Coordinates of C-alpha atoms in Angstrom, one line a residue:
X723 CA 57.0 68.5 77.8
X724 CA 60.1 66.5 77.0
X725 CA 63.4 66.7 78.8
X726 CA 66.8 65.1 78.7
X727 CA 66.7 62.1 81.0
X728 CA 69.2 62.4 83.9
X729 CA 71.5 59.8 85.3
X730 CA 73.5 60.0 88.5
X731 CA 77.2 59.2 88.5
X732 CA 78.5 58.3 92.0
X733 CA 81.3 60.6 93.1
X734 CA 82.2 62.2 89.8
X735 CA 80.8 64.8 87.4
X736 CA 77.7 64.1 85.5
X737 CA 78.2 63.8 81.7
X738 CA 75.8 66.5 80.8
X739 CA 72.1 65.8 80.9
X740 CA 71.7 62.9 78.5
X741 CA 69.5 59.9 79.2
X742 CA 71.6 57.2 80.9
X743 CA 74.7 59.1 80.0
X744 CA 77.0 57.9 82.7
X745 CA 78.4 54.6 83.6
X746 CA 78.8 53.6 87.3
X747 CA 81.5 54.3 89.8
X748 CA 84.9 54.7 88.1
X749 CA 84.1 52.7 85.0
X750 CA 83.6 55.6 82.7
X751 CA 84.2 58.9 84.4
X752 CA 82.7 62.1 83.0
X753 CA 85.4 64.1 84.7
X754 CA 88.1 62.5 82.6
X755 CA 87.2 64.7 79.7
X756 CA 87.7 68.4 80.2
X757 CA 84.4 70.2 80.4
X758 CA 85.3 72.5 77.5
X759 CA 85.7 69.4 75.2
X760 CA 82.8 67.3 76.5
X761 CA 80.0 69.6 77.3
X762 CA 79.0 70.9 73.9
X763 CA 78.8 67.3 72.5
X764 CA 77.2 65.7 75.6
X765 CA 74.6 68.4 76.0
X766 CA 73.3 67.8 72.5
X767 CA 73.5 64.0 72.4
X768 CA 70.6 61.6 72.8
X769 CA 66.8 61.8 72.8
X770 CA 64.8 64.3 74.7
X771 CA 62.3 62.1 76.6
X772 CA 59.3 62.6 78.9
X773 CA 60.9 60.3 81.5
X774 CA 64.0 60.4 83.6
X775 CA 66.1 57.3 84.1
X776 CA 68.0 56.5 87.4
X777 CA 70.5 53.7 87.4
X778 CA 70.0 51.3 90.3
X779 CA 73.7 51.2 91.0
X780 CA 73.6 54.8 91.9
X781 CA 71.1 54.1 94.7
X782 CA 71.6 53.3 98.3
X783 CA 71.9 49.5 99.0
X784 CA 70.1 47.9 102.0
X785 CA 70.4 44.6 103.7
X786 CA 72.8 42.3 101.7
X787 CA 72.2 43.9 98.3
X788 CA 75.3 44.0 96.2
X789 CA 76.6 45.8 93.2
X790 CA 77.7 43.7 90.2
X791 CA 79.6 45.4 87.4
X792 CA 82.3 45.1 84.8
X793 CA 85.6 46.6 86.0
X794 CA 87.3 49.1 83.8
X795 CA 90.2 47.6 81.8
X796 CA 89.3 44.1 82.8
X797 CA 89.5 41.4 80.0
X798 CA 86.7 41.8 77.5
X799 CA 83.8 39.4 78.1
X800 CA 83.5 36.2 76.0
X801 CA 79.9 35.4 76.9
X802 CA 76.7 37.3 77.7
X803 CA 76.1 38.1 81.3
X804 CA 73.8 40.2 83.5
X805 CA 76.6 42.7 83.6
X806 CA 77.2 43.0 79.9
X807 CA 73.4 43.5 79.2
X808 CA 73.0 46.1 82.0
X809 CA 72.9 49.8 81.2
X810 CA 76.2 51.1 82.5
X811 CA 77.4 47.5 82.7
X812 CA 76.3 47.4 86.3
X813 CA 73.3 46.3 88.3
X814 CA 72.1 45.7 91.9
X815 CA 71.4 42.2 93.0
X816 CA 68.7 41.5 95.6
X817 CA 69.0 37.9 96.8
X818 CA 67.9 37.6 100.4
X819 CA 64.8 38.8 102.3
X820 CA 65.4 42.4 103.3
X821 CA 67.7 43.3 100.4
X822 CA 66.8 46.6 98.8
X823 CA 67.9 49.5 96.7
X824 CA 66.7 53.1 97.3
X825 CA 66.7 55.8 94.7
X826 CA 65.5 59.4 94.9
X827 CA 62.9 61.1 92.7
X828 CA 65.3 63.8 91.7
X829 CA 63.3 64.7 88.5
X830 CA 61.9 67.9 90.0
X831 CA 58.3 66.7 89.3
X832 CA 55.8 64.1 90.5
X833 CA 56.0 60.6 89.0
X834 CA 52.8 58.7 88.5
X835 CA 54.4 55.9 86.5
X836 CA 57.6 53.9 86.6
X837 CA 59.4 51.6 84.2
X838 CA 61.5 49.0 86.2
X839 CA 64.1 47.3 84.1
X840 CA 65.0 44.0 85.9
X841 CA 65.7 40.3 85.5
X842 CA 64.5 37.4 87.5
X843 CA 65.4 33.7 86.8
X844 CA 64.0 31.5 84.1
X845 CA 62.0 28.4 85.0
X846 CA 64.2 25.2 85.1
X847 CA 62.7 23.9 81.9
X848 CA 62.4 27.4 80.3
X849 CA 59.3 29.5 79.7
X850 CA 59.9 31.9 82.5
X851 CA 58.3 32.6 85.9
X852 CA 56.3 35.4 87.5
X853 CA 57.1 37.0 90.9
X854 CA 56.4 40.2 92.7
X855 CA 58.8 42.8 94.1
X856 CA 57.7 45.3 96.7
X857 CA 57.8 49.1 96.1
X858 CA 58.1 51.5 99.1
X859 CA 57.8 55.3 98.9
X860 CA 59.6 57.2 101.6
X861 CA 60.0 54.0 103.5
X862 CA 56.2 53.1 103.4
X863 CA 55.0 50.1 101.5
X864 CA 53.0 51.3 98.4
X865 CA 52.4 48.3 96.2
X866 CA 53.8 45.0 94.8
X867 CA 55.1 45.1 91.3
X868 CA 54.7 42.0 89.1
X869 CA 57.8 40.9 87.3
X870 CA 58.2 38.1 84.8
X871 CA 60.8 36.2 82.8
X872 CA 58.4 34.8 80.3
X873 CA 59.8 37.0 77.5
X874 CA 63.4 36.9 78.7
X875 CA 66.1 34.3 78.9
X876 CA 66.7 33.1 75.3
X877 CA 69.5 30.6 74.6
X878 CA 71.8 31.2 71.7
X879 CA 72.3 28.1 69.4
X880 CA 70.0 25.9 71.5
X881 CA 69.4 22.7 69.7
X882 CA 65.7 22.6 70.2
X883 CA 64.3 26.1 70.4
X884 CA 65.6 29.5 71.7
X885 CA 63.6 29.2 74.9
X886 CA 65.0 25.9 76.1
X887 CA 67.7 26.1 78.8
X888 CA 68.4 22.4 78.5
X889 CA 69.5 22.4 74.9
X890 CA 73.1 23.6 75.2
X891 CA 72.7 27.3 74.2
X892 CA 74.3 30.3 75.8
X893 CA 71.9 32.3 77.9
X894 CA 71.3 35.9 77.0
X895 CA 68.4 38.4 76.8
X896 CA 68.2 38.5 80.6
X897 CA 66.2 41.7 81.2
X898 CA 62.7 42.9 80.6
X899 CA 61.0 46.3 81.2
X900 CA 57.9 46.5 83.4
X901 CA 55.7 49.6 83.1
X902 CA 53.9 50.4 86.4
X903 CA 51.1 52.8 87.2
X904 CA 51.8 54.0 90.7
X905 CA 49.0 53.2 93.2
X906 CA 47.8 56.1 95.2
X907 CA 49.3 59.5 95.1
X908 CA 52.1 60.2 92.6
X909 CA 55.6 60.0 94.0
X910 CA 56.5 63.5 94.9
X911 CA 59.7 65.2 93.8
X912 CA 62.3 64.6 96.5
X913 CA 60.8 61.4 97.7
X914 CA 62.6 58.1 97.8
X915 CA 61.7 54.9 95.9
X916 CA 62.8 51.6 97.4
X917 CA 62.6 48.2 95.7
X918 CA 62.8 45.5 98.3
X919 CA 62.8 41.7 98.3
X920 CA 60.4 40.7 101.1
X921 CA 59.2 37.3 102.2
X922 CA 56.3 37.5 99.7
X923 CA 58.6 38.1 96.8
X924 CA 59.5 34.5 95.8
X925 CA 62.0 34.8 93.0
X926 CA 65.4 33.5 94.0
X927 CA 67.1 36.7 92.9
X928 CA 66.1 40.1 91.6
X929 CA 68.6 41.9 89.4
X930 CA 67.7 45.6 89.1
X931 CA 69.2 47.7 86.3
X932 CA 67.3 51.0 86.2
X933 CA 64.1 52.8 86.9
X934 CA 62.4 55.4 84.7
X935 CA 60.2 58.0 86.4
X936 CA 57.6 59.8 84.4
X937 CA 54.6 62.1 85.1
X938 CA 52.1 61.0 82.5
X939 CA 49.4 63.5 81.5
X940 CA 45.8 62.9 80.9
X941 CA 44.6 60.7 78.0
X942 CA 44.1 62.5 74.7
X943 CA 40.6 63.2 73.5
X944 CA 39.0 62.1 70.2
X945 CA 39.9 64.5 67.4
X946 CA 37.3 66.0 65.2
X947 CA 36.3 64.3 61.9
X948 CA 37.5 60.9 63.1
X949 CA 35.9 57.5 63.3
X950 CA 36.3 55.5 66.5
X951 CA 37.3 51.8 66.3
X952 CA 34.9 51.1 69.1
X953 CA 32.0 52.2 66.9
X954 CA 33.0 49.5 64.5
X955 CA 33.1 46.8 67.1
X956 CA 36.6 47.0 68.6
X957 CA 36.8 46.0 72.2
X958 CA 38.9 48.3 74.5
X959 CA 38.6 45.8 77.4
X960 CA 40.8 43.1 75.9
X961 CA 38.2 40.4 75.9
X962 CA 37.5 39.8 72.2
X963 CA 39.5 40.1 69.0
X964 CA 39.6 43.6 67.5
X965 CA 41.6 43.0 64.3
X966 CA 38.7 43.1 61.8
X967 CA 37.0 46.0 63.6
X968 CA 40.2 48.1 63.5
X969 CA 40.7 47.3 59.8
X970 CA 37.1 48.1 59.0
X971 CA 37.4 51.4 60.7
X972 CA 40.6 52.2 58.7
X973 CA 38.9 51.2 55.4
X974 CA 35.9 53.4 56.2
X975 CA 38.0 56.4 57.1
X976 CA 40.0 56.0 53.9
X977 CA 36.8 56.1 51.8
X978 CA 35.3 59.0 53.8
X979 CA 38.4 61.1 54.0
X980 CA 38.4 60.9 57.8
X981 CA 40.9 59.9 60.5
X982 CA 40.8 56.9 62.8
X983 CA 40.6 57.2 66.6
X984 CA 41.6 54.3 68.9
X985 CA 40.3 55.3 72.4
X986 CA 41.9 54.5 75.7
X987 CA 42.0 50.7 76.2
X988 CA 43.9 47.5 75.4
X989 CA 42.9 45.9 72.1
X990 CA 43.4 42.2 71.4
X991 CA 44.6 41.3 67.9
X992 CA 44.8 37.6 67.5
X993 CA 42.6 36.9 64.5
X994 CA 44.1 34.6 62.0
X995 CA 43.1 36.9 59.1
X996 CA 45.1 36.6 55.9
X997 CA 47.1 39.8 56.3
X998 CA 48.2 42.2 59.0
X999 CA 46.6 45.6 59.8
X1000 CA 47.1 48.0 56.9
X1001 CA 46.9 51.7 57.8
X1002 CA 48.1 53.0 54.4
X1003 CA 46.9 56.5 53.5
X1004 CA 45.1 57.2 56.8
X1005 CA 45.8 59.1 60.0
X1006 CA 45.5 56.8 63.0
X1007 CA 45.7 58.3 66.5
X1008 CA 45.5 56.7 70.0
X1009 CA 44.9 58.3 73.4
X1010 CA 48.6 58.2 74.2
X1011 CA 51.3 55.5 74.5
X1012 CA 50.4 54.8 78.2
X1013 CA 46.7 54.6 77.4
X1014 CA 46.1 52.9 74.1
X1015 CA 47.6 49.5 73.4
X1016 CA 47.3 47.2 70.4
X1017 CA 48.3 43.8 71.9
X1018 CA 49.2 40.9 69.6
X1019 CA 48.4 37.6 71.3
X1020 CA 49.9 35.3 68.8
X1021 CA 48.8 31.6 69.2
X1022 CA 52.0 29.9 70.3
X1023 CA 53.8 28.1 68.8
X1024 CA 52.9 30.4 65.9
X1025 CA 52.5 29.2 62.3
X1026 CA 53.5 32.0 59.9
X1027 CA 51.0 34.3 61.5
X1028 CA 51.7 38.0 60.6
X1029 CA 50.9 40.7 63.1
X1030 CA 52.8 43.8 61.9
X1031 CA 51.2 47.1 61.2
X1032 CA 51.6 48.3 57.6
X1033 CA 52.3 52.1 57.1
X1034 CA 52.3 53.3 53.5
X1035 CA 52.3 56.5 51.6
X1036 CA 50.2 59.3 53.2
X1037 CA 50.0 57.5 56.6
X1038 CA 50.2 59.3 60.0
X1039 CA 50.3 57.0 63.0
X1040 CA 50.6 58.5 66.5
X1041 CA 50.1 58.1 70.3
X1042 CA 49.8 54.4 71.0
X1043 CA 51.6 51.3 72.2
X1044 CA 52.2 48.1 70.3
X1045 CA 53.0 45.0 72.4
X1046 CA 53.0 41.3 71.9
X1047 CA 53.4 37.9 73.6
X1048 CA 56.3 36.9 71.3
X1049 CA 59.0 34.8 73.0
X1050 CA 61.9 34.6 70.5
X1051 CA 63.0 35.9 67.2
X1052 CA 61.9 34.7 63.8
X1053 CA 59.7 37.0 61.7
X1054 CA 56.3 35.3 61.2
X1055 CA 57.8 32.2 62.9
X1056 CA 57.0 29.9 65.8
X1057 CA 58.1 32.3 68.5
X1058 CA 55.4 34.8 67.5
X1059 CA 57.8 37.7 66.6
X1060 CA 57.0 40.1 63.8
X1061 CA 57.8 43.7 62.8
X1062 CA 56.3 46.4 64.8
X1063 CA 55.8 49.1 62.2
X1064 CA 56.5 48.0 58.6
X1065 CA 56.6 51.3 56.7
X1066 CA 57.1 51.9 52.9
X1067 CA 55.7 54.1 50.2
X1068 CA 57.0 56.6 47.7
X1069 CA 54.7 59.3 49.0
X1070 CA 56.1 59.7 52.5
X1071 CA 54.8 58.7 55.9
X1072 CA 55.0 59.8 59.6
X1073 CA 55.1 57.8 62.8
X1074 CA 55.2 59.8 66.0
X1075 CA 55.0 59.0 69.7
X1076 CA 54.8 55.2 69.4
X1077 CA 56.0 52.7 72.0
X1078 CA 56.7 49.2 70.6
X1079 CA 57.5 46.3 72.9
X1080 CA 58.4 42.6 72.4
X1081 CA 58.3 43.0 68.6
X1082 CA 61.0 42.3 66.0
X1083 CA 62.2 45.5 64.2
X1084 CA 60.4 48.6 63.3
X1085 CA 61.1 48.1 59.5
X1086 CA 61.3 51.5 57.8
X1087 CA 61.5 52.0 54.0
X1088 CA 60.1 54.1 51.3
X1089 CA 60.9 57.8 50.5
X1090 CA 60.6 60.8 52.8
X1091 CA 59.4 58.9 55.8
X1092 CA 59.9 60.1 59.4
X1093 CA 59.8 58.2 62.7
X1094 CA 60.2 60.4 65.7
X1095 CA 59.6 60.9 69.5
X1096 CA 59.1 57.1 69.9
X1097 CA 60.5 54.4 72.1
X1098 CA 61.1 50.7 71.8
X1099 CA 62.1 48.1 74.3
X1100 CA 62.7 44.3 74.7
X1101 CA 62.7 43.7 71.0
X1102 CA 63.8 40.5 69.2
X1103 CA 65.3 42.4 66.2
X1104 CA 66.5 45.9 65.5
X1105 CA 64.9 48.8 67.3
X1106 CA 64.6 51.0 64.1
X1107 CA 65.9 49.7 60.8
X1108 CA 66.0 52.0 57.8
X1109 CA 66.3 49.9 54.6
X1110 CA 65.6 49.6 50.9
X1111 CA 63.5 46.4 51.1
X1112 CA 66.1 44.0 49.8
X1113 CA 64.5 43.8 46.3
X1114 CA 63.7 46.5 43.7
X1115 CA 60.4 48.2 44.5
X1116 CA 59.5 51.9 43.9
X1117 CA 57.8 52.0 47.3
X1118 CA 60.9 50.8 49.1
X1119 CA 63.8 52.9 47.7
X1120 CA 65.1 53.9 51.2
X1121 CA 65.6 57.6 50.4
X1122 CA 65.5 60.5 52.7
X1123 CA 64.2 58.7 55.7
X1124 CA 64.7 60.4 59.1
X1125 CA 64.7 58.6 62.5
X1126 CA 64.9 61.3 65.1
X1127 CA 64.5 61.7 68.9
X1128 CA 63.7 58.0 69.6
X1129 CA 64.7 55.9 72.6
X1130 CA 65.7 52.2 72.3
X1131 CA 66.6 49.9 75.1
X1132 CA 67.3 46.1 75.2
X1133 CA 67.0 45.5 71.5
X1134 CA 67.7 42.1 70.0
X1135 CA 69.8 43.6 67.1
X1136 CA 71.1 47.0 66.2
X1137 CA 69.2 49.7 68.2
X1138 CA 69.4 51.9 65.1
X1139 CA 70.4 50.7 61.7
X1140 CA 70.4 51.8 58.1
X1141 CA 70.8 48.9 55.6
X1142 CA 71.4 49.4 51.9
X1143 CA 71.2 46.0 50.1
X1144 CA 71.8 45.4 46.4
X1145 CA 69.9 42.1 46.6
X1146 CA 71.0 38.8 45.3
X1147 CA 71.1 40.0 41.7
X1148 CA 72.8 43.3 42.6
X1149 CA 69.9 45.3 41.0
X1150 CA 68.4 47.0 44.0
X1151 CA 69.4 50.6 44.1
X1152 CA 71.7 52.4 46.6
X1153 CA 70.0 54.1 49.5
X1154 CA 70.6 57.8 50.1
X1155 CA 69.8 60.5 52.6
X1156 CA 69.2 58.5 55.8
X1157 CA 69.3 60.7 58.9
X1158 CA 69.8 59.2 62.4
X1159 CA 69.5 62.2 64.7
X1160 CA 69.3 62.7 68.4
X1161 CA 68.4 59.2 69.4
X1162 CA 69.3 57.2 72.5
X1163 CA 70.4 53.5 72.3
X1164 CA 70.8 51.7 75.6
X1165 CA 72.0 48.1 76.2
X1166 CA 71.2 46.2 73.1
X1167 CA 71.5 42.5 74.0
X1168 CA 72.6 41.7 70.5
X1169 CA 74.5 43.5 67.7
X1170 CA 75.4 47.3 67.8
X1171 CA 74.1 50.5 69.2
X1172 CA 74.1 52.1 65.7
X1173 CA 74.9 50.3 62.5
X1174 CA 75.4 52.1 59.1
X1175 CA 75.6 49.4 56.5
X1176 CA 76.2 51.1 53.1
X1177 CA 74.5 54.1 51.6
X1178 CA 75.3 57.6 50.5
X1179 CA 74.9 60.9 52.2
X1180 CA 74.1 59.2 55.5
X1181 CA 74.0 61.4 58.6
X1182 CA 74.5 60.1 62.2
X1183 CA 74.4 63.1 64.5
X1184 CA 74.0 63.8 68.2
X1185 CA 73.1 60.3 69.3
X1186 CA 73.8 58.6 72.6
X1187 CA 74.9 55.0 72.8
X1188 CA 75.5 53.3 76.1
X1189 CA 76.5 49.8 77.1
X1190 CA 76.4 47.4 74.1
X1191 CA 76.6 43.8 75.2
X1192 CA 77.8 41.8 72.2
X1193 CA 79.2 44.1 69.4
X1194 CA 80.2 47.8 69.0
X1195 CA 78.7 51.0 70.1
X1196 CA 78.9 52.1 66.4
X1197 CA 79.6 50.2 63.2
X1198 CA 80.2 51.9 59.9
X1199 CA 80.6 49.3 57.1
X1200 CA 78.5 47.2 54.7
X1201 CA 76.2 44.2 55.2
X1202 CA 77.3 40.9 53.8
X1203 CA 78.2 40.2 50.2
X1204 CA 75.1 41.9 48.7
X1205 CA 75.4 45.1 50.7
X1206 CA 76.0 48.4 48.8
X1207 CA 79.2 50.2 49.6
X1208 CA 79.3 52.9 52.2
X1209 CA 79.9 55.8 49.8
X1210 CA 79.6 58.6 52.3
X1211 CA 78.6 59.0 56.0
X1212 CA 79.0 61.9 58.3
X1213 CA 79.1 61.1 62.0
X1214 CA 79.1 64.1 64.3
X1215 CA 78.3 65.0 67.9
X1216 CA 77.6 61.5 69.2
X1217 CA 78.4 60.2 72.7
X1218 CA 79.4 56.5 72.4
X1219 CA 80.0 54.7 75.7
X1220 CA 81.3 51.2 75.9
X1221 CA 81.2 48.7 73.1
X1222 CA 83.5 45.8 72.3
X1223 CA 81.4 43.0 73.6
X1224 CA 81.5 39.2 73.7
X1225 CA 80.6 38.4 70.0
X1226 CA 84.1 37.8 68.7
X1227 CA 86.7 40.5 68.8
X1228 CA 84.7 43.7 68.8
X1229 CA 85.6 47.3 69.7
X1230 CA 84.1 50.6 70.7
X1231 CA 83.7 51.9 67.1
X1232 CA 84.4 49.8 64.0
X1233 CA 84.9 51.1 60.4
X1234 CA 84.9 48.4 57.8
X1235 CA 84.6 47.8 54.0
X1236 CA 83.4 45.1 51.6
X1237 CA 85.0 41.6 51.7
X1238 CA 86.7 40.0 48.6
X1239 CA 83.5 38.0 48.0
X1240 CA 81.2 41.1 47.9
X1241 CA 79.4 42.2 44.8
X1242 CA 81.5 45.4 45.3
X1243 CA 84.9 44.0 46.2
X1244 CA 86.9 47.1 45.2
X1245 CA 84.6 49.7 46.8
X1246 CA 86.0 52.0 49.5
X1247 CA 84.1 53.0 52.7
X1248 CA 84.2 56.8 53.1
X1249 CA 83.7 58.0 56.6
X1250 CA 83.9 61.5 58.2
X1251 CA 83.8 61.6 62.0
X1252 CA 83.9 64.9 64.0
X1253 CA 83.3 66.1 67.5
X1254 CA 82.3 62.7 68.9
X1255 CA 83.1 61.3 72.4
X1256 CA 84.1 57.6 72.5
X1257 CA 84.5 56.4 76.0
X1258 CA 85.1 53.2 77.9
X1259 CA 85.4 50.7 75.1
X1260 CA 86.0 47.2 76.3
X1261 CA 88.8 46.8 73.7
X1262 CA 90.1 49.4 71.2
X1263 CA 88.3 52.7 71.1
X1264 CA 88.2 52.9 67.3
X1265 CA 89.0 50.0 65.0
X1266 CA 89.6 50.4 61.2
X1267 CA 89.8 47.1 59.4
X1268 CA 89.2 45.1 56.2
X1269 CA 91.0 46.7 53.3
X1270 CA 89.7 49.9 51.7
X1271 CA 88.8 52.8 53.9
X1272 CA 89.1 56.6 53.7
X1273 CA 88.6 58.1 57.1
X1274 CA 88.6 61.7 58.2
X1275 CA 88.7 62.2 62.0
X1276 CA 88.4 65.7 63.4
X1277 CA 88.2 66.9 67.0
X1278 CA 87.1 63.5 68.4
X1279 CA 87.8 62.4 72.0
X1280 CA 88.6 58.8 72.7
X1281 CA 88.7 58.3 76.5
X1282 CA 89.8 55.3 78.6
X1283 CA 89.6 52.5 76.1
X1284 CA 90.7 49.1 77.5
X1285 CA 93.1 48.7 74.6
X1286 CA 94.5 51.0 71.9
X1287 CA 92.9 54.3 71.3
X1288 CA 92.9 53.8 67.5
X1289 CA 93.9 50.5 65.9
X1290 CA 94.5 49.9 62.2
X1291 CA 95.5 46.2 61.8
X1292 CA 97.6 44.7 59.0
X1293 CA 96.2 44.7 55.5
X1294 CA 94.3 47.9 55.6
X1295 CA 94.5 50.3 52.5
X1296 CA 93.3 53.8 52.2
X1297 CA 93.9 57.2 53.9
X1298 CA 93.4 58.7 57.3
X1299 CA 93.2 62.4 57.8
X1300 CA 93.4 62.9 61.6
X1301 CA 93.2 66.4 63.0
X1302 CA 92.6 67.7 66.5
X1303 CA 91.7 64.4 68.1
X1304 CA 92.4 63.5 71.7
X1305 CA 93.2 60.1 73.0
X1306 CA 93.5 60.1 76.8
X1307 CA 93.5 58.1 80.0
X1308 CA 95.0 55.0 78.5
X1309 CA 95.7 52.0 80.6
X1310 CA 99.4 51.1 81.1
X1311 CA 101.0 49.6 78.0
X1312 CA 98.4 50.9 75.6
X1313 CA 99.1 53.4 72.8
X1314 CA 97.0 56.2 71.4
X1315 CA 97.3 55.1 67.7
X1316 CA 98.6 51.7 66.5
X1317 CA 98.9 51.6 62.7
X1318 CA 99.9 48.1 61.6
X1319 CA 99.5 49.1 57.9
X1320 CA 101.9 52.1 57.6
X1321 CA 102.8 51.4 54.0
X1322 CA 99.2 51.1 52.7
X1323 CA 97.1 53.2 55.1
X1324 CA 98.6 56.7 55.3
X1325 CA 97.8 58.9 58.2
X1326 CA 98.2 62.7 57.8
X1327 CA 97.5 65.5 60.2

């Protein structure tokens, strides 16, 4: 049912079959790495998804449409832009009537849905606009797609609120994703899809990043021995609040030893009840992430209203979408943002085939929890954050949690993170056994693609990261002064494209350690990296900093970084065992390895 999503790379070899695996034109060329080196890693990296993504910049431009992109080796960005937040650091701009971009349905199957990732301008006073864009199939008009910027265009450090363009903030969070059911017959394999700005399409400009094509199957049927939320008064037609009815169904199922069924429909949850929906100990199923939606319509500006879904020990949650009208970050705050899934529990839990949109983070704690086969987009916080709850709690130990085969795009913090915090008193225990496996992280508009912040026996394997706007593709370090040390992490088989964005001096991959003011000022970070591909960093490919690090690098490839391949600045202490690594396609004047701490950081191998 699932497949690796494909991406087209103009004029050069495709980097295996990973979702969004290639950057446009000559920016990050798959043929720069020998097939014998790249193929085994690239084939395994990233999530296997039910959709295929096509980058707009690989399409055929019509009218006066133009490609906008970051040039390879150009000075690293110092502010967010449409280019830095685009997947592949490239987009197609449609500005005049008749401008278009045409892409093929090369998936080998019909597509009855699309997800268009695009940006249109904000309103002059903030708050966003709505405008249509026309869709043609094989050159024939099919339907108008409605786009909006109501949940885009935040302004960093604005003096009034993050949605105010008049308050001196830096604009970012430009894009949004727009799921579309195709009108009429599905788009047949081999057909062409054209997005065109016509006279009826009134936005001043349409910036198109990518299109997902998917053939969605029929809605799932109600399972045996389940209670339907509609029976308990929930409204699938989105006309009245369903919060209490859904919770009543869950409570009844818990008492009767049954599961909960949420049929096809869109369910409004805007009741100002005292606590969020709590699914602890119950199996809750929807009809599929394209069919069943729980939508949080938070009264804005919100007043500490919580809308997360609690998942505790013994919970299974599958096959639905969670969306919200949130407009900026701040958990339980005025912008309406809150966690998507808030999972904890010493007894384990499972979240499977969930689609979260316009939420804060999926906040994942407890012991023996699994989140898999899910997707998140347009978040205001992390995509998936594995943690130990910040304060001691037996249900929030953060042990043996697995995040596997998930897809994250346009996240407002790390796409995937594990965060081991000792707490202000230093008494919260160290996390262990986090596994971040076969996930895809695309174009986070803030922070990193993957962040490992402390922990022991952490595994980061076979993930794909592409096009980080502000920070690094991968960061391996600690979090703040209360973060636990990074005792041991294994990073293997990942494809890490880009990184080194505008938020200060960032690099493709960063390895760091606690600061002098940390609760653990003398702790070392211990990192093992093998068989990874790091390509197209906007500064150094791999940066090792702070003071105390022990790093083992084996059989990694660093390709075409804008600056040094590996850079160890002054003041670093520790050891580096480097064996079988390749640094290649450097720009003139750059070096493969620059060790500015030769007396204190010894490299062997």
